[in-house]
Coordinates of C-alpha atoms and ligand atoms in Angstrom, one line a residue:
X25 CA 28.2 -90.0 63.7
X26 CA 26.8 -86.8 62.8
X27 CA 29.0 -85.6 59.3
X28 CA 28.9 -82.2 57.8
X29 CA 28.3 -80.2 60.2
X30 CA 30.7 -77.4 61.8
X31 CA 29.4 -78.4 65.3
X32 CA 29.8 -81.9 64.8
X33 CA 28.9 -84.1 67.7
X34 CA 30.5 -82.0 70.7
X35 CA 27.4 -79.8 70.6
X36 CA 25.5 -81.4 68.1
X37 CA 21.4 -81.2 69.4
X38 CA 18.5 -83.1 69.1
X39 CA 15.6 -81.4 66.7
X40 CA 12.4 -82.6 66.8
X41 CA 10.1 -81.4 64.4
X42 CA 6.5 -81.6 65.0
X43 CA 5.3 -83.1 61.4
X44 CA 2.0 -83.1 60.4
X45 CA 2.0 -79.5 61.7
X46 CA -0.4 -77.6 59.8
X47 CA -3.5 -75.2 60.0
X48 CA -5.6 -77.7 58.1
X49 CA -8.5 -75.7 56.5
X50 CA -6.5 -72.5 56.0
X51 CA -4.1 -72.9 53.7
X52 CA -3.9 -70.6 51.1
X53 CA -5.5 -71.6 47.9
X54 CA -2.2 -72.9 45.7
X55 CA -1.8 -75.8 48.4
X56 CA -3.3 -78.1 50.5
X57 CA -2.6 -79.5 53.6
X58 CA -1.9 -83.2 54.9
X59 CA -1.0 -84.1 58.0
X60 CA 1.7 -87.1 58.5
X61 CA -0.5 -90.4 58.1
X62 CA -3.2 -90.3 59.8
X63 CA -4.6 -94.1 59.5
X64 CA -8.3 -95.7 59.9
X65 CA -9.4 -99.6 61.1
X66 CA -13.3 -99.7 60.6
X67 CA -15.4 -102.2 63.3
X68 CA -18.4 -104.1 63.1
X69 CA -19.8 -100.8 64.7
X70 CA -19.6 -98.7 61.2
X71 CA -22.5 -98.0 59.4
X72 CA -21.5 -96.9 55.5
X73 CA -23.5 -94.1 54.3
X74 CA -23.5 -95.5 50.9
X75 CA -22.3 -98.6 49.0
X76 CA -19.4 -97.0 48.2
X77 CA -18.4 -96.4 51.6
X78 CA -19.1 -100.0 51.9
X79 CA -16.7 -101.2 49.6
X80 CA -14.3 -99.0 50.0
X81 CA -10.9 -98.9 50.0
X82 CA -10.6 -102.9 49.8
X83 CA -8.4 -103.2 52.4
X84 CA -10.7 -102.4 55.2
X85 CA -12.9 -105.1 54.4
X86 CA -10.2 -107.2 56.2
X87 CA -10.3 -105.3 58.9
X88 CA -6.9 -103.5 58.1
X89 CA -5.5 -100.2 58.5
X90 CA -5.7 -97.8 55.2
X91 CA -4.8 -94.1 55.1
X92 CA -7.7 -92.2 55.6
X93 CA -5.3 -88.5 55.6
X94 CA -4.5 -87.8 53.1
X95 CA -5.6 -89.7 50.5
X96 CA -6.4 -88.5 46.6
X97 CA -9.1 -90.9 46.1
X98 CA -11.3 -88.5 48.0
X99 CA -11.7 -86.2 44.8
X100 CA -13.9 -89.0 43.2
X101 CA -17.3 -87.3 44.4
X102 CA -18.5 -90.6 46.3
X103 CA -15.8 -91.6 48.1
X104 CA -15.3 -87.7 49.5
X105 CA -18.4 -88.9 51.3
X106 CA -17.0 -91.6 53.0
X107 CA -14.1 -89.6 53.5
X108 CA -15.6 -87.0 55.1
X109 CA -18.0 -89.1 57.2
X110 CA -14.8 -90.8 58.9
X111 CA -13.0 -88.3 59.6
X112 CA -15.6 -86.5 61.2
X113 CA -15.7 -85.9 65.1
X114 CA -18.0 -86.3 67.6
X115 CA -18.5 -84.1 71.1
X116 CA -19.7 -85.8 73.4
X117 CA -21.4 -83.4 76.3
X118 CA -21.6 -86.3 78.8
X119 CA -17.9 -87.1 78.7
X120 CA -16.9 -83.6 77.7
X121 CA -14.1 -84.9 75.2
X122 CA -14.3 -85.2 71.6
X123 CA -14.1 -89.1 70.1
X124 CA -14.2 -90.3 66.5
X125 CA -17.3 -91.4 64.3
X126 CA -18.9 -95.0 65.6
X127 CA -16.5 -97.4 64.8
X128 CA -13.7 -95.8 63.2
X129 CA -10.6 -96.1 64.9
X130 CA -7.4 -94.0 63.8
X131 CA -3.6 -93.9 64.5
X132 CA -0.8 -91.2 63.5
X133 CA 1.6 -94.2 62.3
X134 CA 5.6 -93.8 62.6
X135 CA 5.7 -91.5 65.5
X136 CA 9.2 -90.3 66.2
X137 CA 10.5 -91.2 62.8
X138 CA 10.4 -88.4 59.8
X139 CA 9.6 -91.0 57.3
X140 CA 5.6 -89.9 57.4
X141 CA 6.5 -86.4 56.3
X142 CA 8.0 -88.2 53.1
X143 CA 5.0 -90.1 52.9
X144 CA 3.2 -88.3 50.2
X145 CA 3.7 -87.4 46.8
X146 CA 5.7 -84.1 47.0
X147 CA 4.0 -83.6 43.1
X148 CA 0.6 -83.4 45.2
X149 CA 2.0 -79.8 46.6
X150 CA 0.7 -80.9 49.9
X151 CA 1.9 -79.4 53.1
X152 CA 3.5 -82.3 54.5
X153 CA 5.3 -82.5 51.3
X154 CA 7.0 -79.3 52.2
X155 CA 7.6 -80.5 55.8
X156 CA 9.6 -83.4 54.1
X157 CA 11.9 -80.3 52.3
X158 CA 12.8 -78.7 55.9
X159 CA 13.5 -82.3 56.9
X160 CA 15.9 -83.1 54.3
X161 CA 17.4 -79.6 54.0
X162 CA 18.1 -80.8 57.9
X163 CA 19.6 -84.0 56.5
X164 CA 21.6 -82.3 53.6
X165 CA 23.1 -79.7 56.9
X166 CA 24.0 -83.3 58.4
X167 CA 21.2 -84.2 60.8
X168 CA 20.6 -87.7 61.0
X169 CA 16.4 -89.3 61.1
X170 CA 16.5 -91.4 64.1
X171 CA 20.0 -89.9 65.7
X172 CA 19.2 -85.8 66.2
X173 CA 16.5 -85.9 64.3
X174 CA 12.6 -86.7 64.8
X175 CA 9.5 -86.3 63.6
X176 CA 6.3 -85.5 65.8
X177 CA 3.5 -86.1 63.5
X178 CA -0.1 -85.9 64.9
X179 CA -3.9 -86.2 64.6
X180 CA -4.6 -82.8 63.1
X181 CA -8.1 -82.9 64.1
X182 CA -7.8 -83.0 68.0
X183 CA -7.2 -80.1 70.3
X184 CA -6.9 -79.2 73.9
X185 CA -8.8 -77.9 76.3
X186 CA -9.0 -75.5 79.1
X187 CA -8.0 -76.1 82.5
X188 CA -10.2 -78.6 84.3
X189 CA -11.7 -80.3 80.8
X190 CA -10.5 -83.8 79.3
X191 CA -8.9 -83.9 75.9
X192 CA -7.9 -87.3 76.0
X193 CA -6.4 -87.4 72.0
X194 CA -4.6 -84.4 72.6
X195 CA -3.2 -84.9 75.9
X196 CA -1.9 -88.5 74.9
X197 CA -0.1 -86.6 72.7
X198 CA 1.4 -83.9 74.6
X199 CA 2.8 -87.0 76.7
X200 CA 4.1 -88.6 73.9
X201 CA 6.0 -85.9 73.0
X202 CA 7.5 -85.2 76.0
X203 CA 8.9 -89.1 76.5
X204 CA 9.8 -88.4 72.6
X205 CA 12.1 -84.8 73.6
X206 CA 13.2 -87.3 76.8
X207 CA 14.9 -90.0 74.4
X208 CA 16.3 -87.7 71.9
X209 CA 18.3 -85.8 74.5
X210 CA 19.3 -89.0 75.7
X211 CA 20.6 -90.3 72.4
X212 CA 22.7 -87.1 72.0
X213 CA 24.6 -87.3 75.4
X214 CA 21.7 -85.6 77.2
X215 CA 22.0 -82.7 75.3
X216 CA 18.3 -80.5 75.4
X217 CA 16.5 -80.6 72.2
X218 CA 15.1 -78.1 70.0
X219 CA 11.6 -78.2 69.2
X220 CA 10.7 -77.2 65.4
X221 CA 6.8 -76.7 65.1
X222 CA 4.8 -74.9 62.1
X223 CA 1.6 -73.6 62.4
X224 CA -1.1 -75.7 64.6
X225 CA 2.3 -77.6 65.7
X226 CA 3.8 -74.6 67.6
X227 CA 0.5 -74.1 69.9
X228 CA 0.8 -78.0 70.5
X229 CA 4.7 -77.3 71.7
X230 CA 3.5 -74.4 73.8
X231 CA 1.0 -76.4 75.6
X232 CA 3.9 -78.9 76.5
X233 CA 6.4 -76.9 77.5
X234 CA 4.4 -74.5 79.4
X235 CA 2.7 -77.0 81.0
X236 CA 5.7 -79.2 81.9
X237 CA 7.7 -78.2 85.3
X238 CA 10.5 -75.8 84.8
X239 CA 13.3 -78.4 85.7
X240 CA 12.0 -80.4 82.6
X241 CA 11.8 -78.0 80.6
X242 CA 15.4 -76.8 81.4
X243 CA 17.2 -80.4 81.4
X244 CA 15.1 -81.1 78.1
X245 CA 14.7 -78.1 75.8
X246 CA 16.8 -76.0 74.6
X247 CA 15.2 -73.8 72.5
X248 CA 11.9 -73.8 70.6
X249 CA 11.2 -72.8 67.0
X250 CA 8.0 -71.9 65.9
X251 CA 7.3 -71.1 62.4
X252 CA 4.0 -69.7 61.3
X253 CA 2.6 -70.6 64.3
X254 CA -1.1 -68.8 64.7
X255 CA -1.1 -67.8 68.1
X256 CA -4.2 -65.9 68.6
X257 CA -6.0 -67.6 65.6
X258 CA -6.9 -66.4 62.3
X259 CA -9.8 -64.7 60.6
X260 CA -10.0 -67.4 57.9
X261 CA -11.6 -70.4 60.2
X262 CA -14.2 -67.8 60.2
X263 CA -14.8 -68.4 56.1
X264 CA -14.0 -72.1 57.1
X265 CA -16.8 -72.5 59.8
X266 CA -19.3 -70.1 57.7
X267 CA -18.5 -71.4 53.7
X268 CA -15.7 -74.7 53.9
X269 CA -12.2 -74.7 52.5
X270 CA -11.5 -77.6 50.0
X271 CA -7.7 -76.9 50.8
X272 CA -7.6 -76.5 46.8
X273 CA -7.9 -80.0 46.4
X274 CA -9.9 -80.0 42.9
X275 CA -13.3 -81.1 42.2
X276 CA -14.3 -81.3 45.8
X277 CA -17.6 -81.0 47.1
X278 CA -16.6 -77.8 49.8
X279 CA -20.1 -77.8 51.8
X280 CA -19.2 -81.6 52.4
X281 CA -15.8 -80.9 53.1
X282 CA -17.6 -77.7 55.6
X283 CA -19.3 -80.2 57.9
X284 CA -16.4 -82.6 58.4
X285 CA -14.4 -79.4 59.0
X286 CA -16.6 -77.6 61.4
X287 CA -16.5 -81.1 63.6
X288 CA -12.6 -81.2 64.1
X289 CA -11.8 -79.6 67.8
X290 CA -8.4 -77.8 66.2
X291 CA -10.5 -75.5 64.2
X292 CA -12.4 -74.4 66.7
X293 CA -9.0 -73.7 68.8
X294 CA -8.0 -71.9 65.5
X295 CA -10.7 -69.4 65.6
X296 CA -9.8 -65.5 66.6
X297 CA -8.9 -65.0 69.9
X298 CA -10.6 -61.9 71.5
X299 CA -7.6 -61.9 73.3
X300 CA -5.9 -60.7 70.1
X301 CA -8.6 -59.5 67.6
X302 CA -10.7 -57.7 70.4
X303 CA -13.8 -56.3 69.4
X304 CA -12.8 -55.7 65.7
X305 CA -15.9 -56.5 63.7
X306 CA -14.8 -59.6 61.5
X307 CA -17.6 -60.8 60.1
X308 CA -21.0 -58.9 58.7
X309 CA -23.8 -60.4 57.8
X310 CA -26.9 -58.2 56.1
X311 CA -29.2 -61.7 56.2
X312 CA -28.9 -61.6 60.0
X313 CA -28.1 -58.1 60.3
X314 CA -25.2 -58.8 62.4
X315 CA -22.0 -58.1 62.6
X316 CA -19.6 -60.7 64.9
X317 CA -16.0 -59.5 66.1
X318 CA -14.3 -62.3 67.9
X319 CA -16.0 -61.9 71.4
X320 CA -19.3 -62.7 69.4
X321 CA -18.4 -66.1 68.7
X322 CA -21.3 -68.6 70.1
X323 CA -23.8 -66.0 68.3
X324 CA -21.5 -66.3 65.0
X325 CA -21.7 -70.2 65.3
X326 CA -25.2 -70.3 65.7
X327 CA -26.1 -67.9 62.9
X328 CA -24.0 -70.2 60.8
X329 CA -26.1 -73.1 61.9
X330 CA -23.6 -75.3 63.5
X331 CA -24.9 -75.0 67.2
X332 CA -23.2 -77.8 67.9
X333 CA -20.0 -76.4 68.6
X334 CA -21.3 -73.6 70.7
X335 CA -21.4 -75.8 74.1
X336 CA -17.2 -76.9 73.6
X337 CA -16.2 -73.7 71.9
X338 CA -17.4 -71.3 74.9
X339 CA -16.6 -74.2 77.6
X340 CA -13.6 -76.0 76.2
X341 CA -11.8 -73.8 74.0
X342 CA -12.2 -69.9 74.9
X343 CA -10.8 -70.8 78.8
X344 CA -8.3 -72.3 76.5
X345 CA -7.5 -69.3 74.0
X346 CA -8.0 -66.7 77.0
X347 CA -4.6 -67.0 78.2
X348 CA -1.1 -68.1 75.9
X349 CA 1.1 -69.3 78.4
X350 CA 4.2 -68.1 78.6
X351 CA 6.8 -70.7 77.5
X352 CA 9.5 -70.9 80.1
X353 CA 12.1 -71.8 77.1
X354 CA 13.6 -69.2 75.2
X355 CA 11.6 -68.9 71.5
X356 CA 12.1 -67.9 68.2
X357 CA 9.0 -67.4 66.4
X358 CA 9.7 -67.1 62.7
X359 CA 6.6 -65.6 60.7
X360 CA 5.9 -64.7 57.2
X361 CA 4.4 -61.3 56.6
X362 CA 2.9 -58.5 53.3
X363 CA 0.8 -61.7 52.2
X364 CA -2.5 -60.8 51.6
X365 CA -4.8 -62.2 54.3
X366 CA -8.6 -62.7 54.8
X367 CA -8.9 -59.7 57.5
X368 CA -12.7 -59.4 57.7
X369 CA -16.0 -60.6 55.4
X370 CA -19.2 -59.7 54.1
X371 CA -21.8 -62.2 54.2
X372 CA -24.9 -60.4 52.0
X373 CA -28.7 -60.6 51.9
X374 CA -28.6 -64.6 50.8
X375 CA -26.8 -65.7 54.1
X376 CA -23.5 -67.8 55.0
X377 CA -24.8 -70.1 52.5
X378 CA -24.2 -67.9 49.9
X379 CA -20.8 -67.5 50.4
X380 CA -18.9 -63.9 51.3
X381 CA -19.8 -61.3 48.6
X382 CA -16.7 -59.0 50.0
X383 CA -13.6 -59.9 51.4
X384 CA -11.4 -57.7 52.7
X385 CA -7.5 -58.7 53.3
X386 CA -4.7 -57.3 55.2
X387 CA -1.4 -58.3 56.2
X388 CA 0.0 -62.0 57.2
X389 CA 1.6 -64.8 56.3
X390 CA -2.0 -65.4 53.4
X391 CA -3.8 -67.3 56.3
X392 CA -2.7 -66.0 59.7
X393 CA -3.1 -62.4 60.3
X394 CA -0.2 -60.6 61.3
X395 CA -1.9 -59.4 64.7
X396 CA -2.0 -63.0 65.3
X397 CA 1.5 -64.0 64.3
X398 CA 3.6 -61.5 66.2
X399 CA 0.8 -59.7 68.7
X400 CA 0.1 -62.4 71.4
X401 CA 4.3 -62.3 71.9
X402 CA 4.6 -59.2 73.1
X403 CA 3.6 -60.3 76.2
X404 CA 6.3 -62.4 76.9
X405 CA 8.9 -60.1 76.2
X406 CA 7.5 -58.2 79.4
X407 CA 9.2 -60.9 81.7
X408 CA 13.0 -60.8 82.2
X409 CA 13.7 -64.5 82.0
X410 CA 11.8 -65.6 78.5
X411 CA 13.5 -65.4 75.6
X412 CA 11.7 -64.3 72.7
X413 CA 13.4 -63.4 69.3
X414 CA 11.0 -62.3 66.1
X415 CA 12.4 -63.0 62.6
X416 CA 10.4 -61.6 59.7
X417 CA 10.4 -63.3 56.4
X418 CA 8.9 -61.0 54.2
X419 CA 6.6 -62.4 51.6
X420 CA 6.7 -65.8 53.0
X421 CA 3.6 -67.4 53.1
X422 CA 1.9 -69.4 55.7
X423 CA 3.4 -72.7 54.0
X424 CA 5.9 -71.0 51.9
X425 CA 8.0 -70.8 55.0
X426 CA 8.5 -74.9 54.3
X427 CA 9.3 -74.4 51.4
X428 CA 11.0 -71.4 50.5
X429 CA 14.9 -71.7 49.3
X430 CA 15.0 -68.3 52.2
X431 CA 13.0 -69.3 54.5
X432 CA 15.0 -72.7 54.6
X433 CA 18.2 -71.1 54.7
X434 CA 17.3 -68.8 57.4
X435 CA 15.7 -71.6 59.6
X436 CA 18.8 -74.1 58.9
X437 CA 21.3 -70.7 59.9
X438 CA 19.2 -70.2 63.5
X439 CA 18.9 -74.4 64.4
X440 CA 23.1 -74.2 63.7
X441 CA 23.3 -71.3 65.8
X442 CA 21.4 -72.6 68.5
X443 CA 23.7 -75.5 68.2
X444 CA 26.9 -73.4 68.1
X445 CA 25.7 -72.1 71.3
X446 CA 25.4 -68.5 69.6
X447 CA 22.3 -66.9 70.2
X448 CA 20.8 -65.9 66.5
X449 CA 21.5 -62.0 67.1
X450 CA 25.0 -62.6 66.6
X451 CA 24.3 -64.4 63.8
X452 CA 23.1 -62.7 60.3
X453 CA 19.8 -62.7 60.9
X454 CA 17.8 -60.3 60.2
X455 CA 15.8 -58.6 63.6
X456 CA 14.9 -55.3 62.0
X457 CA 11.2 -56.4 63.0
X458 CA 12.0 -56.8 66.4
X459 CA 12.6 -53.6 66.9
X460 CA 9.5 -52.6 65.7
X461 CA 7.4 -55.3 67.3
X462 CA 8.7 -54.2 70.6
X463 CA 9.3 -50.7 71.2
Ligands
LIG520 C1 -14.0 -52.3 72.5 O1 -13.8 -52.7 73.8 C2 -13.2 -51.8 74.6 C3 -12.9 -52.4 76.0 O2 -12.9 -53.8 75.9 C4 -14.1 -50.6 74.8 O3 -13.4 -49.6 75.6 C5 -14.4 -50.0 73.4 O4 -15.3 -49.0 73.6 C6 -15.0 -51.1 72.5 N1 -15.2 -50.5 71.2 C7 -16.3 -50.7 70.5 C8 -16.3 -50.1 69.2 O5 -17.2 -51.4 71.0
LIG521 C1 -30.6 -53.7 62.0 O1 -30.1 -53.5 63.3 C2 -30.0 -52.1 63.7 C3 -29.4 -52.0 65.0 O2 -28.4 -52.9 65.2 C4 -31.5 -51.5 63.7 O3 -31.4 -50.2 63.9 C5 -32.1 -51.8 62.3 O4 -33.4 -51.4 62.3 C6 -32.0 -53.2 61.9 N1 -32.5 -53.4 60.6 C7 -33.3 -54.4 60.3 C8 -33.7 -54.5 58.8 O5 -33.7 -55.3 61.1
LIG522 C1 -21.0 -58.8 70.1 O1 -20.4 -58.5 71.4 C2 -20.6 -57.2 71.8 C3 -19.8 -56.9 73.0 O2 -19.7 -58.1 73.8 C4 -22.1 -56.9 71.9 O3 -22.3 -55.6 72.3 C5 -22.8 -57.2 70.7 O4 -24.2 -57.1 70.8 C6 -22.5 -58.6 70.2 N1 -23.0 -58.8 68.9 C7 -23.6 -60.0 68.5 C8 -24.1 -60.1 67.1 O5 -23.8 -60.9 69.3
LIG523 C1 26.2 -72.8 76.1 O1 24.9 -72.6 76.6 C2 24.7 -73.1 77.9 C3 23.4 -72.7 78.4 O2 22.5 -72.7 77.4 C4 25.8 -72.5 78.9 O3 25.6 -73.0 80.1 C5 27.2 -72.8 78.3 O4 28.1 -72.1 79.1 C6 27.3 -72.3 76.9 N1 28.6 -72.6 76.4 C7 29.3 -71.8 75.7 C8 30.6 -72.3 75.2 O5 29.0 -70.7 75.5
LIG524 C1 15.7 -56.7 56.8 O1 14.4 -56.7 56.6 C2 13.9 -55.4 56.2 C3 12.3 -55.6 56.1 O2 11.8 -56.4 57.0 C4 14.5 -55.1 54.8 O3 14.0 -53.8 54.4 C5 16.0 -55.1 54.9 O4 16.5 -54.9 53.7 C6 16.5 -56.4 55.5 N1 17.9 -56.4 55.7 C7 18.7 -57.4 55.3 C8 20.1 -57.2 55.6 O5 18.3 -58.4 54.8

């Protein structure tokens, strides 16, 4: 069933690839980022905040699903309005979970299938465009969508919480994917699967694994690929939460664009970690005269005047971000590194209104620093039993690593080796970084 392929269907695996994987307000600036489909149904209970939003798109009228993520039309300066206000999130302290807007209801369509990551024009240069080239280099090496291969797309703007706190969205999720990993192994004679994740993705597929008993993890995954994946955070949320980050989608109001942003749960989850960044000043600010490493947090969101998310961020997310669990399956994290990266900013006299008037960059993947990418590891490696393998692209960017004729190749040589039952060192890649990452 499976052509093209040297392993053929004696040891051919499942792959799942979690889509709509993405770090969605850090992208560097030559791209932005979509998520699979993310789709909205509007109820009686919506109130539009203008006539547009009223109107618009036609479809909802009838009380029909349209794409809310991503759709161009949100570059026409009203409708980035409506855009913005329905995809904006709401904490509820009372429940302690985070819900959508007043009636606005969403759905991540085609779960399972790859056919979302395809969804969008790749001429748009978004990121699930280059999620749609790893899945059909996949295809070209012989996988087959719906046979031994998957897609895992999800709603970008949920997170998960620390122990003991709800995250309904993103638990559902975790869920799915697991019953998702089940029936691929089964369709592939029971065979573990691998688990492809990129960015946001991989901390999703850490979550599961880790939290998902050890004989299920070894009777379902065989190995999990992470690429990009930002495991302690990254200094650029920080510009996010303080300025916006139109995603370099033209012509877009950003301080609209801010407030929607600063709602979603994930960027709070993508903040630094102190864990990782310590008490490295990231942030100054001469207005407040301040300066915020990444144990100053709550103080940093409340200078930037979005109090709001101080009661999830210190209860919710920092329990969350305190520990990275180790996975339990062995790991190959590939990362892109000598990218110029947002290490720390200077916020002057006029405030975080007025935008950074220095930043200073150092070395990552463009958007996740390289203490982030490779640092939080380490840790693992410490334990006998968990498998942890480092590749290095060099010069890969954060979404490059989609994209990238190299990066490609080298992801499509470590998935066949996996399936040839090799482990990678004894394949051509390069480690030279794992030496140096831990020694
Ligand atoms: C940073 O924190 C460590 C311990 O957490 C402390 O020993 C050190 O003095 C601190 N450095 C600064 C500059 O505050
Ligand atoms: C700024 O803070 C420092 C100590 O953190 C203090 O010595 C200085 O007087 C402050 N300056 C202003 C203008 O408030
Ligand atoms: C940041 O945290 C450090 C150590 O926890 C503390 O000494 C400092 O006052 C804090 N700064 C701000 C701006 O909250
Ligand atoms: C393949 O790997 C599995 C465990 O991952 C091992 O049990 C099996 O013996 C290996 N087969 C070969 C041919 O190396
Ligand atoms: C391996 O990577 C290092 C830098 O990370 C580079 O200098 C070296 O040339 C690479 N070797 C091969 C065989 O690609």
């Amino acid at each position: 069933m499976v052509v093209g392929r040297p392993s053929s269907s004696s040891v051919a695996r499942a792959v799942v690839l979690l889509a709509a994987a993405m770090l969605l307000s850090t992208l560097s600036p030559c791209c932005c980022a979509s998520a699979g489909q993310l789709e909205a149904r509007l109820t009686e209970e919506y109130a539009p905040s203008s006539l547009a939003c009223r109107v618009w798109p036609v479809v909802r009228l009838r009380g029909g699903w349209f794409r809310l993520w991503f759709d161009p039309s949100v570059v026409v300066a009203p409708l980035t309005r409506c855009f913005a206000d329905r995809m904006t999130l709401f904490y509820d302290s009372v429940a302690d979970d985070y819900r959508n807007a007043p009636g606005v209801e969403t759905r991540v369509s085609d779960f399972g299938s790859t056919s979302t990551l395809r969804y969008l024009d790749p001429n748009l240069k978004l990121l699930t465009g280059y999620m749609n080239v790893l899945a059909s280099t996949l295809e070209k090496a012989g996988y087959e969508e719906g046979f031994d291969l998957f897609g895992a797309p999800y709603d970008f703007r949920y997170g998960l919480a620390g122990p003991g706190h709800p995250s309904r969205v993103g638990s559902a999720y975790l869920e799915r994917l697991r019953k998702l990993v089940e029936s691929a192994c089964a369709a592939n004679g029971g065979r573990p699967a691998i688990l492809v994740a990129h960015s946001l993705g991989g901390l999703y597929a850490l979550q599961m694994v880790a939290r998902s008993p050890p004989a299920w993890r070894a009777a379902n995954v065989k190995r999990l690929v992470t690429l990009s994946a930002p495991w302690g955070g990254s200094v650029q949320e920080m510009l996010t939460f303080a300025s916006g980050n139109t995603l370099g989608v033209p012509f877009v109001d950003a301080s609209l664009i801010r407030d929607e942003q600063r709602t979603a749960e994930s960027n709070l989850w993508l903040l630094p970690a102190p864990r990782v960044f310590g008490n490295t000043t990231l942030v100054v600010s001469r207005h407040h005269n301040r300066s915020y490493s990444a144990k100053n947090m709550t103080q940093f969101l409340r200078d930037i005047g979005f109090a709001e998310g101080v009661e999830p961020y210190r209860e919710r997310i920092r329990p969350l971000v305190e520990v990275l669990p180790e996975p339990g399956v062995p790991v190959t994290c590939l990362v892109g590194t000598g990218v110029d990266t947002v290490e720390s900013l200077v916020y002057g006299e006029g405030g975080f209104e007025a935008g950074p008037e220095k930043v200073v960059y150092g070395d990552g993947d463009g958007t996740v620093n390289l203490d982030s990418l490779v640092g939080p590891i380490k840790a693992w490696s410490d334990s006998p039993e968990q498998v942890v393998e480092v590749v290095e692209l060099p010069e890969v960017s954060h979404s490059g690593i989609l994209k990238d004729k190299s990066a490609l190749d080298q992801i499509l040589r470590i998935i066949d080796a996996i399936n040839l039952n090799a482990t990678t060192s004894s394949s051509s890649i390069n480690r030279s970084s794992q030496d140096v990452l831990y020694n």
